[in-house]
PDB file of C-alpha atoms in Angstrom:
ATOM      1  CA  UNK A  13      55.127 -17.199 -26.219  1.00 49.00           C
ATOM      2  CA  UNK A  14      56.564 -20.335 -25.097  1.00 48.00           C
ATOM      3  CA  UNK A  15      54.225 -22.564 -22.534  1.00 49.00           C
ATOM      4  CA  UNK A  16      53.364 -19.841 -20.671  1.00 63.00           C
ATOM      5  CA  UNK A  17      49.496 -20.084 -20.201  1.00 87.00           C
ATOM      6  CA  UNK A  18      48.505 -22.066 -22.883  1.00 94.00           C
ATOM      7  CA  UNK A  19      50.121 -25.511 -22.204  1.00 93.00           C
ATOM      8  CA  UNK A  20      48.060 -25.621 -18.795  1.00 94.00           C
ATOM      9  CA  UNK A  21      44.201 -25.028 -20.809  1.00 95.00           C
ATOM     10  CA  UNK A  22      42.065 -27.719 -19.685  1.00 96.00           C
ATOM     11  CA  UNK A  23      40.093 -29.895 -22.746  1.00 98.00           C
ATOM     12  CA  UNK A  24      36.667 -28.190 -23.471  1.00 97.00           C
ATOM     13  CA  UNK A  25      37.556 -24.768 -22.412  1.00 97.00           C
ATOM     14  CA  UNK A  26      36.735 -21.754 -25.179  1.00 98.00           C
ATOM     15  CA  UNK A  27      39.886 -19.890 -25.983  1.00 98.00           C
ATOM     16  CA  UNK A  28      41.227 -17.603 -28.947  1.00 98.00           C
ATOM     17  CA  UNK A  29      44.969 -18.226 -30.104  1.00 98.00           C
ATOM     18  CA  UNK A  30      46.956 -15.634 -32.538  1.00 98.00           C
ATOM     19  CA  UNK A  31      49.753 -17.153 -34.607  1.00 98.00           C
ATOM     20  CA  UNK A  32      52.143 -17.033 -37.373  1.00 98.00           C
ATOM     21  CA  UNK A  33      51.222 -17.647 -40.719  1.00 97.00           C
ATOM     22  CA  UNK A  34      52.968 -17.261 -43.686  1.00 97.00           C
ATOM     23  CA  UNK A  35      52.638 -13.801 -44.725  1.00 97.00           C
ATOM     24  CA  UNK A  36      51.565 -12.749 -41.338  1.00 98.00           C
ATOM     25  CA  UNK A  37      48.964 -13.784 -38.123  1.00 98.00           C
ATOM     26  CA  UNK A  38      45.684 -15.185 -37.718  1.00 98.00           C
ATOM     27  CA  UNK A  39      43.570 -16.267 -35.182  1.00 98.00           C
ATOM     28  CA  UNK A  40      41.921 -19.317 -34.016  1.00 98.00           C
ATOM     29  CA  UNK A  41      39.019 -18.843 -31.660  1.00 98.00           C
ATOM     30  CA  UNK A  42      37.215 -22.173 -30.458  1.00 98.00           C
ATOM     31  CA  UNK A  43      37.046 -25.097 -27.988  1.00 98.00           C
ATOM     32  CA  UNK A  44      39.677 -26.700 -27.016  1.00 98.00           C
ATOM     33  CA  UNK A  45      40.346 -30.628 -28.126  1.00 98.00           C
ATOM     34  CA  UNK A  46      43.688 -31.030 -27.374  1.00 97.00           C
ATOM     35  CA  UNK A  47      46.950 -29.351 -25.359  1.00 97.00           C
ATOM     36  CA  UNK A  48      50.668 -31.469 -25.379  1.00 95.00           C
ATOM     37  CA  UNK A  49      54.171 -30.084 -25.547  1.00 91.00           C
ATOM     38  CA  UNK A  50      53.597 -29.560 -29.314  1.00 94.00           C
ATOM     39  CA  UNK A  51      50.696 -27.162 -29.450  1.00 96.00           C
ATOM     40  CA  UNK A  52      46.629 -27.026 -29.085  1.00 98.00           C
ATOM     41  CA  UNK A  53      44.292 -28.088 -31.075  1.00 98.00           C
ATOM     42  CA  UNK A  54      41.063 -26.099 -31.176  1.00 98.00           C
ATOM     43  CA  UNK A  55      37.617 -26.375 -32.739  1.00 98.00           C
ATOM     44  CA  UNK A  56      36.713 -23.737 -34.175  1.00 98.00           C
ATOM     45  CA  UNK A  57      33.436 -23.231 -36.463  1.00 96.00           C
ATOM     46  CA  UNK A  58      35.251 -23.897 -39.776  1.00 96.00           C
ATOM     47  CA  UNK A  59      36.567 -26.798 -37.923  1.00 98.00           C
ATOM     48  CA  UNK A  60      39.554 -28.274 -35.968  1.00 98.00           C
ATOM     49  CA  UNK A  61      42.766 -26.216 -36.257  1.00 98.00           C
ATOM     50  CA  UNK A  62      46.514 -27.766 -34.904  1.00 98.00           C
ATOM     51  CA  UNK A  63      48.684 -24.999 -33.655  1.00 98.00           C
ATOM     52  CA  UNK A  64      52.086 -25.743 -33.225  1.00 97.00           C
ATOM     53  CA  UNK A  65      53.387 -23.700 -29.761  1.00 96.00           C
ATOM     54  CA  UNK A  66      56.140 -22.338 -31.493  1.00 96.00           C
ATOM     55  CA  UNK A  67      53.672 -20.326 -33.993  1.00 98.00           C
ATOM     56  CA  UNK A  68      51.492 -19.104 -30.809  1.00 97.00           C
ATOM     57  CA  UNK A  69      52.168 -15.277 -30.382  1.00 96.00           C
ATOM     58  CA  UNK A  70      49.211 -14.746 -27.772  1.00 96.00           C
ATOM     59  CA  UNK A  71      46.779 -16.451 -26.374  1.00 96.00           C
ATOM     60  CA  UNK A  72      43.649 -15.960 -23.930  1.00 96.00           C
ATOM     61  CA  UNK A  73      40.845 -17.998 -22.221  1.00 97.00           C
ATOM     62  CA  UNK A  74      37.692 -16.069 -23.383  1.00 97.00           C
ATOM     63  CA  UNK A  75      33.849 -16.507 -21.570  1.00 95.00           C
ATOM     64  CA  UNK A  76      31.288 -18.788 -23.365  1.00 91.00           C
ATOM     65  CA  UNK A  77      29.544 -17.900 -26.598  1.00 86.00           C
ATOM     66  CA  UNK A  78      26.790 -15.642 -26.458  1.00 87.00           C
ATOM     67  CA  UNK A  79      23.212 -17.323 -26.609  1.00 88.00           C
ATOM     68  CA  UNK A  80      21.705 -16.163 -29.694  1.00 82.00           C
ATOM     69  CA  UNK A  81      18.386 -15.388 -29.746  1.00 82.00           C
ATOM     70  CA  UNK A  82      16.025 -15.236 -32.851  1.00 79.00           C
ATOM     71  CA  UNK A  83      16.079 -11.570 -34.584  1.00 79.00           C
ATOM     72  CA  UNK A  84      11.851 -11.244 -35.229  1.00 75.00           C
ATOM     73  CA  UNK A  85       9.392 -14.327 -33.966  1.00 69.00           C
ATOM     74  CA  UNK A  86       7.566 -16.174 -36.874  1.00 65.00           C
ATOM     75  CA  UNK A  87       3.752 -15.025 -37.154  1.00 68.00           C
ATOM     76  CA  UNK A  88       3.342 -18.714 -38.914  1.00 71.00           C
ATOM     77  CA  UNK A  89       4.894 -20.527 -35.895  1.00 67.00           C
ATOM     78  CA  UNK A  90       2.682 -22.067 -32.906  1.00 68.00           C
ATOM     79  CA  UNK A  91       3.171 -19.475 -29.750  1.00 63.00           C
ATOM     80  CA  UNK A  92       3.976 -16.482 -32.307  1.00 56.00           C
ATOM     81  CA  UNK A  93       2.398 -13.274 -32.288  1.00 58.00           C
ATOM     82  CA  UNK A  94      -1.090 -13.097 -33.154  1.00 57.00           C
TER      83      UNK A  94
END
């Protein structure tokens, strides 16, 4: 993929990044920390990943995480259902 896209990401924006792995691809989906001529750094929940550019296959600015909201309110919990 070269620099194309990537290599312009400003700090703090939420991307996902597919590349090469032994045996294959994977993905890294996060924050980013970091972007040089070497590659991006992103955390992700598991933690920080370094991707070297030359292992990047594709790559994508995605929109913020989804809010989550809590499945079923607490009965037990001040404000709950009564």
């Amino acid at each position: 993929m070269g620099n194309a896209g990537w290599a312009t990401w400003p700090v703090g924006s939420r991307v996902v990044v597919r590349y090469r792995i032994p045996g294959g691809v994977t993905d890294a989906l996060g924050v980013v920390l970091r972007v040089d001529a070497s590659g991006v750094e992103i955390a992700t929940k598991r933690g920080p990943v370094a991707v070297p550019g030359e292992l990047i296959t594709h790559a994508k600015l995605v929109p913020p995480a989804p809010v989550r909201r809590p499945r079923h309110p607490d009965p037990t919990e001040p404000g709950g259902p009564a």
